Amino acid sequence: MKIDNVDGTPVGQILLRPKPKNPDVVDKYLQAANNCTDACPNKVYTPQHVETLFNTEIRNHILYKSDCDGDLKFDVENEKQWGCVWRERLKCQKCNFVSKYYRLYDIVESNKRGPKAAKLNVQIQCGLITSPISNKNFRDILMFSNMVPPSSSGMQKTANKVAKQVEELNKKSMRDIRKKLVEENRICGLSDEKLVRVESDCRYNNPLINSGTTPFQAGTQVVCTMSENNTSAKQIVSLFTGNKLCCVAARLKGKGLKIVCPNHEGVCTANIAEDASIGNEGAYSSWCATEVSDYLKISHITTDGDSRAFQGVKQVHGTNVEALRDVRHLSASMKRAITKCTFSPNLFLVQTSLIKRIDLHLILKQGVLQS
Ligand SMILES: [Zn+2]
Ligand SMILES: [Zn+2]
């Protein structure tokens, strides 16, 4: 095999060992020395597929060479990994018998063309989405368990598909809850079946104040939840998620390009501008109020005392909306007010004499019990 210089002129040297198309005996031995069976990795197979593989191929092996007494083993050099699942074939240790490939996992049935998704890979992402650990942490756990982990990019692709479905499912579920609330109000005979009481608050990935690392609000992600207060179940009727993080913009900014999130070209994962106030709870509660307005009308909203959340709801549901305070924040602010307050000296005199009287009473009572 001859090679050329970059300007097209031929090179005097000839490559002596071009890569063979079909592996010869030497290649087979080299491959065997490099295989990963020494590491004894654990793998996940679906039992019924393994049963079919062995039962079928043991018969085929006898048909291929009836007098061969070699063992059939997994062809570990040529196995095919797909996420956490495997396609395997068997080969004989003595003769040249090699079986066809078998998929040792269940698939998700769909009408789409092309290879079907493996059930296990989808199930893993469904589990991960409900847990606080990431794809990276899951891969670490697999590696500690001596299992070959799937590629990060492959896991991310599956995660994107699963997350989209989970989002749709949750939106539908919340819509059903809103519909049911109206139905229940109607059965109860309320004058306006659309009216509901709700409560709402936001959570951030970092504390907004006293973060210590930035003079600005440290939060980059926000979740605003709105739940109904009509029933004791307090079901969530609307949810808003805000995000300032965008890896595409971060990468392009690193190259010196001027990129502004959100809505730039390509994929933008941020839906809040980087310089926007993340603690703008008025905008988020207004977004939630708009979402629930398809079936419901908010009569009262319980908040932590942030008046902007109430204003946001009022913009959508009119001025008749009443604001209520939740007991935890209200008691905390009352406690603060009490500690700041100045009391008349007489108040404490009365209290001390009262306490003394109670103490005396207790001592007398204990004395009676002891005697
Ligand atoms: Zn054999
Ligand atoms: Zn972006």
Short mmCIF file of C-alpha atoms in Angstrom, two decimals, residues 12-370:
data_model
loop_
_atom_site.label_atom_id
_atom_site.label_comp_id
_atom_site.label_asym_id
_atom_site.label_seq_id
_atom_site.Cartn_x
_atom_site.Cartn_y
_atom_site.Cartn_z
CA GLY A 12 9.00 6.13 -1.43
CA GLN A 13 7.99 4.04 1.59
CA ILE A 14 5.47 1.19 1.43
CA LEU A 15 3.30 0.17 4.37
CA LEU A 16 4.26 -3.43 5.08
CA ARG A 17 1.32 -4.52 7.21
CA PRO A 18 -1.98 -3.00 6.16
CA LYS A 19 -4.90 -3.84 8.47
CA PRO A 20 -6.40 -7.18 7.35
CA LYS A 21 -10.11 -7.25 6.52
CA ASN A 22 -10.56 -10.70 8.01
CA PRO A 23 -8.69 -11.36 11.27
CA ASP A 24 -6.11 -14.13 10.91
CA VAL A 25 -4.92 -16.57 13.58
CA VAL A 26 -2.39 -14.08 15.03
CA ASP A 27 -5.08 -11.38 15.35
CA LYS A 28 -7.40 -13.81 17.11
CA TYR A 29 -4.69 -14.65 19.69
CA LEU A 30 -3.85 -10.96 20.19
CA GLN A 31 -7.55 -10.18 20.71
CA ALA A 32 -7.91 -13.00 23.20
CA ALA A 33 -4.98 -11.65 25.23
CA ASN A 34 -6.64 -8.23 25.42
CA ASN A 35 -10.15 -9.36 26.30
CA CYS A 36 -11.90 -8.17 29.42
CA THR A 37 -12.93 -11.59 30.81
CA ASP A 38 -10.13 -11.34 33.38
CA ALA A 39 -12.00 -8.40 34.93
CA CYS A 40 -15.13 -10.63 35.28
CA PRO A 41 -17.59 -7.76 34.76
CA ASN A 42 -21.20 -8.14 35.94
CA LYS A 43 -23.87 -7.76 33.29
CA VAL A 44 -27.63 -7.47 33.15
CA TYR A 45 -29.40 -10.03 30.93
CA THR A 46 -33.09 -10.89 30.73
CA PRO A 47 -33.32 -14.57 31.81
CA GLN A 48 -35.79 -15.72 29.13
CA HIS A 49 -33.59 -14.40 26.31
CA VAL A 50 -30.54 -16.17 27.78
CA GLU A 51 -32.56 -19.41 27.96
CA THR A 52 -33.56 -19.09 24.29
CA LEU A 53 -29.98 -18.33 23.27
CA PHE A 54 -28.49 -21.40 24.96
CA ASN A 55 -31.30 -23.87 24.15
CA THR A 56 -31.31 -22.93 20.45
CA GLU A 57 -27.57 -22.70 19.96
CA ILE A 58 -26.71 -25.94 21.82
CA ARG A 59 -28.95 -27.73 19.26
CA ASN A 60 -27.41 -25.80 16.36
CA HIS A 61 -23.92 -26.70 17.60
CA ILE A 62 -24.77 -30.43 17.52
CA LEU A 63 -26.14 -30.03 14.00
CA TYR A 64 -22.97 -28.14 12.98
CA LYS A 65 -20.56 -30.75 14.38
CA SER A 66 -22.17 -33.72 16.09
CA ASP A 67 -18.94 -35.16 17.56
CA CYS A 68 -17.64 -31.86 19.08
CA ASP A 69 -17.62 -31.83 22.90
CA GLY A 70 -16.43 -28.18 23.23
CA ASP A 71 -18.23 -25.78 25.59
CA LEU A 72 -20.25 -22.87 24.19
CA LYS A 73 -19.19 -19.52 25.67
CA PHE A 74 -20.11 -15.88 25.13
CA ASP A 75 -17.97 -14.31 22.40
CA VAL A 76 -16.73 -11.55 24.74
CA GLU A 77 -14.44 -9.97 22.12
CA ASN A 78 -17.38 -9.24 19.84
CA GLU A 79 -20.24 -8.48 22.23
CA LYS A 80 -22.33 -5.40 21.48
CA GLN A 81 -23.20 -3.00 24.31
CA TRP A 82 -26.18 -0.66 24.16
CA GLY A 83 -26.52 1.43 27.27
CA CYS A 84 -26.81 -1.03 30.13
CA VAL A 85 -27.87 -3.95 27.94
CA TRP A 86 -26.04 -6.38 25.63
CA ARG A 87 -26.31 -8.32 22.40
CA GLU A 88 -24.30 -11.51 22.57
CA ARG A 89 -23.37 -14.53 20.49
CA LEU A 90 -21.92 -17.90 21.46
CA LYS A 91 -18.80 -19.54 20.15
CA CYS A 92 -17.41 -23.02 20.60
CA GLN A 93 -14.13 -23.42 22.44
CA LYS A 94 -12.98 -26.28 20.18
CA CYS A 95 -14.53 -26.04 16.71
CA ASN A 96 -15.31 -22.98 14.53
CA PHE A 97 -18.98 -22.82 15.52
CA VAL A 98 -20.23 -19.23 16.00
CA SER A 99 -23.91 -18.48 16.61
CA LYS A 100 -25.92 -15.49 15.39
CA TYR A 101 -26.39 -12.47 17.67
CA TYR A 102 -29.19 -12.49 20.24
CA ARG A 103 -30.52 -9.45 22.04
CA LEU A 104 -30.62 -10.26 25.73
CA TYR A 105 -33.05 -7.49 26.72
CA ASP A 106 -36.67 -6.43 26.25
CA ILE A 107 -37.52 -3.59 23.88
CA VAL A 108 -40.05 -0.77 23.98
CA GLU A 109 -42.60 -1.40 21.22
CA SER A 110 -43.19 1.58 18.94
CA ASN A 111 -44.43 2.30 15.42
CA LYS A 112 -41.24 4.15 14.52
CA ARG A 113 -38.69 2.65 12.16
CA GLY A 114 -35.17 1.79 13.23
CA PRO A 115 -33.84 0.05 16.33
CA LYS A 116 -36.25 0.02 19.27
CA ALA A 117 -35.19 1.44 22.64
CA ALA A 118 -34.16 -1.05 25.33
CA LYS A 119 -36.68 -1.18 28.18
CA LEU A 120 -33.97 -1.19 30.85
CA ASN A 121 -32.25 1.96 29.55
CA VAL A 122 -35.56 3.83 29.62
CA GLN A 123 -36.46 2.41 33.06
CA ILE A 124 -33.11 3.56 34.48
CA GLN A 125 -33.75 7.13 33.28
CA CYS A 126 -37.29 7.04 34.73
CA GLY A 127 -35.74 6.06 38.06
CA LEU A 128 -32.98 8.68 37.85
CA ILE A 129 -35.44 11.48 37.11
CA THR A 130 -37.18 10.84 40.44
CA SER A 131 -33.92 10.67 42.40
CA PRO A 132 -31.39 13.39 43.25
CA ILE A 133 -28.44 11.53 41.68
CA SER A 134 -27.17 12.34 38.19
CA ASN A 135 -26.13 10.18 35.24
CA LYS A 136 -22.53 10.63 36.37
CA ASN A 137 -23.29 9.31 39.87
CA PHE A 138 -25.18 6.37 38.39
CA ARG A 139 -22.18 5.52 36.17
CA ASP A 140 -19.93 5.69 39.25
CA ILE A 141 -22.22 3.23 41.09
CA LEU A 142 -22.08 0.85 38.10
CA MET A 143 -18.28 1.06 37.99
CA PHE A 144 -18.06 0.31 41.72
CA SER A 145 -20.33 -2.69 41.07
CA ASN A 146 -17.88 -3.91 38.40
CA MET A 147 -20.37 -3.34 35.58
CA VAL A 148 -19.42 -1.74 32.27
CA PRO A 149 -21.18 1.66 32.38
CA PRO A 150 -23.01 3.13 29.37
CA SER A 151 -21.50 6.21 27.69
CA SER A 152 -22.42 9.58 29.24
CA SER A 153 -23.65 10.94 25.89
CA GLY A 154 -25.86 7.90 25.29
CA MET A 155 -27.40 8.24 28.75
CA GLN A 156 -28.01 11.95 28.15
CA LYS A 157 -29.80 11.22 24.87
CA THR A 158 -32.13 8.74 26.60
CA ALA A 159 -32.60 11.19 29.51
CA ASN A 160 -33.70 13.95 27.11
CA LYS A 161 -36.31 11.67 25.53
CA VAL A 162 -37.60 10.36 28.87
CA ALA A 163 -37.69 13.85 30.47
CA LYS A 164 -39.87 15.15 27.65
CA GLN A 165 -42.37 12.31 28.18
CA VAL A 166 -42.35 12.79 31.98
CA GLU A 167 -43.01 16.52 31.53
CA GLU A 168 -45.99 15.81 29.25
CA LEU A 169 -47.34 13.21 31.68
CA ASN A 170 -47.09 15.61 34.63
CA LYS A 171 -48.76 18.45 32.73
CA LYS A 172 -51.63 16.13 31.83
CA SER A 173 -51.89 14.91 35.43
CA MET A 174 -52.06 18.49 36.77
CA ARG A 175 -54.72 19.34 34.18
CA ASP A 176 -56.76 16.31 35.34
CA ILE A 177 -56.44 17.46 38.97
CA ARG A 178 -57.75 20.93 38.05
CA LYS A 179 -60.66 19.37 36.14
CA LYS A 180 -61.46 17.08 39.09
CA LEU A 181 -61.45 20.00 41.55
CA VAL A 182 -64.17 21.74 39.55
CA GLU A 183 -66.15 18.50 39.42
CA GLU A 184 -65.86 18.03 43.20
CA ASN A 185 -66.93 21.64 43.85
CA ARG A 186 -69.95 21.07 41.62
CA ILE A 187 -70.94 17.89 43.51
CA CYS A 188 -70.55 19.79 46.83
CA GLY A 189 -73.00 22.35 45.49
CA LEU A 190 -70.74 25.41 45.79
CA SER A 191 -72.14 28.61 44.31
CA ASP A 192 -69.10 29.05 42.03
CA GLU A 193 -67.55 25.69 41.22
CA LYS A 194 -64.48 27.30 39.64
CA LEU A 195 -63.32 29.09 42.80
CA VAL A 196 -60.38 27.52 44.67
CA ARG A 197 -57.92 28.46 47.39
CA VAL A 198 -54.28 27.91 46.50
CA GLU A 199 -50.88 28.25 48.12
CA SER A 200 -47.64 28.98 46.32
CA ASP A 201 -43.92 29.42 46.97
CA CYS A 202 -40.56 29.14 45.21
CA ARG A 203 -37.43 27.12 45.90
CA TYR A 204 -33.91 27.79 44.60
CA ASN A 205 -30.84 25.64 44.05
CA ASN A 206 -28.70 28.06 46.13
CA PRO A 207 -29.66 30.35 49.01
CA LEU A 208 -30.54 33.79 47.62
CA ILE A 209 -29.19 35.74 50.58
CA ASN A 210 -26.01 35.15 52.58
CA SER A 211 -24.59 32.99 49.80
CA GLY A 212 -21.09 34.26 50.57
CA THR A 213 -19.71 33.70 47.06
CA THR A 214 -21.42 36.43 45.02
CA PRO A 215 -22.81 39.89 45.76
CA PHE A 216 -25.78 39.00 43.52
CA GLN A 217 -28.55 36.47 44.10
CA ALA A 218 -26.72 33.15 44.00
CA GLY A 219 -29.64 31.07 42.68
CA THR A 220 -29.47 29.86 39.09
CA GLN A 221 -32.48 27.55 39.09
CA VAL A 222 -35.95 28.07 40.51
CA VAL A 223 -39.06 25.93 41.00
CA CYS A 224 -42.39 27.62 41.75
CA THR A 225 -45.12 25.28 42.97
CA MET A 226 -48.80 26.10 43.25
CA SER A 227 -50.98 23.64 45.14
CA GLU A 228 -54.69 23.66 45.89
CA ASN A 229 -55.91 24.38 49.41
CA ASN A 230 -59.46 23.10 48.87
CA THR A 231 -58.74 19.55 50.01
CA SER A 232 -56.37 18.12 52.61
CA ALA A 233 -54.48 16.33 49.80
CA LYS A 234 -53.00 19.70 48.69
CA GLN A 235 -52.36 18.46 45.17
CA ILE A 236 -50.07 20.45 42.89
CA VAL A 237 -52.08 22.24 40.20
CA SER A 238 -49.26 24.13 38.48
CA LEU A 239 -45.48 24.16 38.35
CA PHE A 240 -42.97 26.59 36.88
CA THR A 241 -39.28 25.83 36.46
CA GLY A 242 -36.75 28.55 35.68
CA ASN A 243 -33.14 28.03 34.66
CA LYS A 244 -30.23 30.39 34.00
CA LEU A 245 -27.72 27.67 33.16
CA CYS A 246 -26.80 27.12 29.49
CA CYS A 247 -23.75 25.05 28.58
CA VAL A 248 -23.88 26.12 24.91
CA ALA A 249 -23.61 29.80 25.83
CA ALA A 250 -20.87 29.06 28.38
CA ARG A 251 -18.82 27.23 25.72
CA LEU A 252 -19.29 29.95 23.07
CA LYS A 253 -18.51 32.72 25.58
CA GLY A 254 -15.28 30.88 26.33
CA LYS A 255 -14.39 31.29 22.63
CA GLY A 256 -14.92 35.05 22.88
CA LEU A 257 -18.35 35.17 21.19
CA LYS A 258 -21.08 37.44 22.47
CA ILE A 259 -24.04 35.26 23.41
CA VAL A 260 -27.14 36.31 25.31
CA CYS A 261 -29.48 33.71 26.83
CA PRO A 262 -32.31 32.85 26.39
CA ASN A 263 -33.45 32.30 22.79
CA HIS A 264 -30.09 32.46 21.04
CA GLU A 265 -29.30 30.30 18.00
CA GLY A 266 -28.98 26.56 18.52
CA VAL A 267 -30.03 24.84 21.73
CA CYS A 268 -30.57 27.14 24.72
CA THR A 269 -31.44 25.43 28.00
CA ALA A 270 -31.93 28.72 29.87
CA ASN A 271 -35.36 30.35 30.06
CA ILE A 272 -34.31 33.25 32.29
CA ALA A 273 -31.79 35.92 31.28
CA GLU A 274 -28.49 35.83 33.13
CA ASP A 275 -28.89 39.38 34.49
CA ALA A 276 -32.56 38.91 35.49
CA SER A 277 -33.57 38.79 39.15
CA ILE A 278 -34.09 35.10 39.92
CA GLY A 279 -36.18 35.99 42.97
CA ASN A 280 -38.91 37.54 40.82
CA GLU A 281 -41.69 35.46 42.37
CA GLY A 282 -44.39 37.72 40.96
CA ALA A 283 -43.61 36.63 37.39
CA TYR A 284 -43.55 32.94 38.32
CA SER A 285 -46.82 32.99 40.28
CA SER A 286 -48.39 34.93 37.42
CA TRP A 287 -47.23 32.18 35.04
CA CYS A 288 -48.76 29.50 37.32
CA ALA A 289 -51.97 31.54 37.70
CA THR A 290 -52.28 31.68 33.90
CA GLU A 291 -51.80 27.91 33.65
CA VAL A 292 -54.55 27.13 36.17
CA SER A 293 -56.96 29.67 34.65
CA ASP A 294 -58.12 27.07 32.07
CA TYR A 295 -60.41 25.46 34.69
CA LEU A 296 -59.97 27.35 37.97
CA LYS A 297 -60.42 30.80 39.43
CA ILE A 298 -58.29 31.69 42.45
CA SER A 299 -60.19 33.17 45.40
CA HIS A 300 -57.46 33.09 48.09
CA ILE A 301 -53.70 32.66 47.85
CA THR A 302 -51.54 31.69 50.82
CA THR A 303 -47.94 32.91 50.50
CA ASP A 304 -44.91 33.43 52.72
CA GLY A 305 -45.56 37.15 52.88
CA ASP A 306 -43.85 38.01 49.57
CA SER A 307 -46.40 40.49 48.24
CA ARG A 308 -45.14 40.13 44.65
CA ALA A 309 -46.47 36.55 44.44
CA PHE A 310 -49.92 37.83 45.39
CA GLN A 311 -49.67 40.71 42.88
CA GLY A 312 -48.75 38.23 40.13
CA VAL A 313 -51.90 36.20 40.78
CA LYS A 314 -54.02 39.35 41.02
CA GLN A 315 -52.90 40.41 37.53
CA VAL A 316 -54.43 37.23 36.07
CA HIS A 317 -57.40 36.48 38.34
CA GLY A 318 -58.63 40.00 39.12
CA THR A 319 -58.72 42.20 42.20
CA ASN A 320 -61.08 39.93 44.16
CA VAL A 321 -58.21 37.59 45.05
CA GLU A 322 -57.45 37.66 48.77
CA ALA A 323 -53.97 37.17 50.25
CA LEU A 324 -53.41 34.92 53.26
CA ARG A 325 -50.19 34.36 55.24
CA ASP A 326 -48.80 30.93 56.09
CA VAL A 327 -48.42 30.18 59.81
CA ARG A 328 -44.68 29.44 59.77
CA HIS A 329 -43.58 32.75 58.26
CA LEU A 330 -46.26 34.67 60.16
CA SER A 331 -45.17 33.26 63.55
CA ALA A 332 -41.51 33.95 62.69
CA SER A 333 -42.27 37.59 61.81
CA MET A 334 -44.40 37.95 64.96
CA LYS A 335 -41.50 36.59 67.03
CA ARG A 336 -39.17 39.15 65.43
CA ALA A 337 -41.67 41.92 66.13
CA ILE A 338 -41.99 40.84 69.78
CA THR A 339 -38.22 40.82 70.36
CA LYS A 340 -37.97 44.33 68.87
CA CYS A 341 -40.90 45.63 70.92
CA THR A 342 -40.47 47.70 74.15
CA PHE A 343 -42.57 46.52 77.08
CA SER A 344 -43.68 48.54 80.08
CA PRO A 345 -41.81 47.55 83.28
CA ASN A 346 -45.12 46.81 84.99
CA LEU A 347 -45.87 43.98 82.56
CA PHE A 348 -42.81 42.06 83.75
CA LEU A 349 -43.58 42.79 87.41
CA VAL A 350 -46.95 41.16 87.04
CA GLN A 351 -45.40 38.25 85.17
CA THR A 352 -42.65 37.69 87.78
CA SER A 353 -45.15 37.67 90.62
CA LEU A 354 -47.29 35.28 88.58
CA ILE A 355 -44.34 32.95 87.96
CA LYS A 356 -43.45 33.08 91.66
CA ARG A 357 -46.98 32.13 92.57
CA ILE A 358 -46.92 29.20 90.15
CA ASP A 359 -43.55 28.05 91.55
CA LEU A 360 -44.92 28.20 95.10
CA HIS A 361 -47.96 26.27 94.05
CA LEU A 362 -45.78 23.54 92.48
CA ILE A 363 -43.54 23.29 95.56
CA LEU A 364 -46.58 22.96 97.79
CA LYS A 365 -48.08 20.31 95.52
CA GLN A 366 -44.81 18.27 95.47
CA GLY A 367 -44.54 18.61 99.25
CA VAL A 368 -48.05 17.22 99.67
CA LEU A 369 -47.25 14.31 97.34
CA GLN A 370 -43.99 13.48 99.16
#
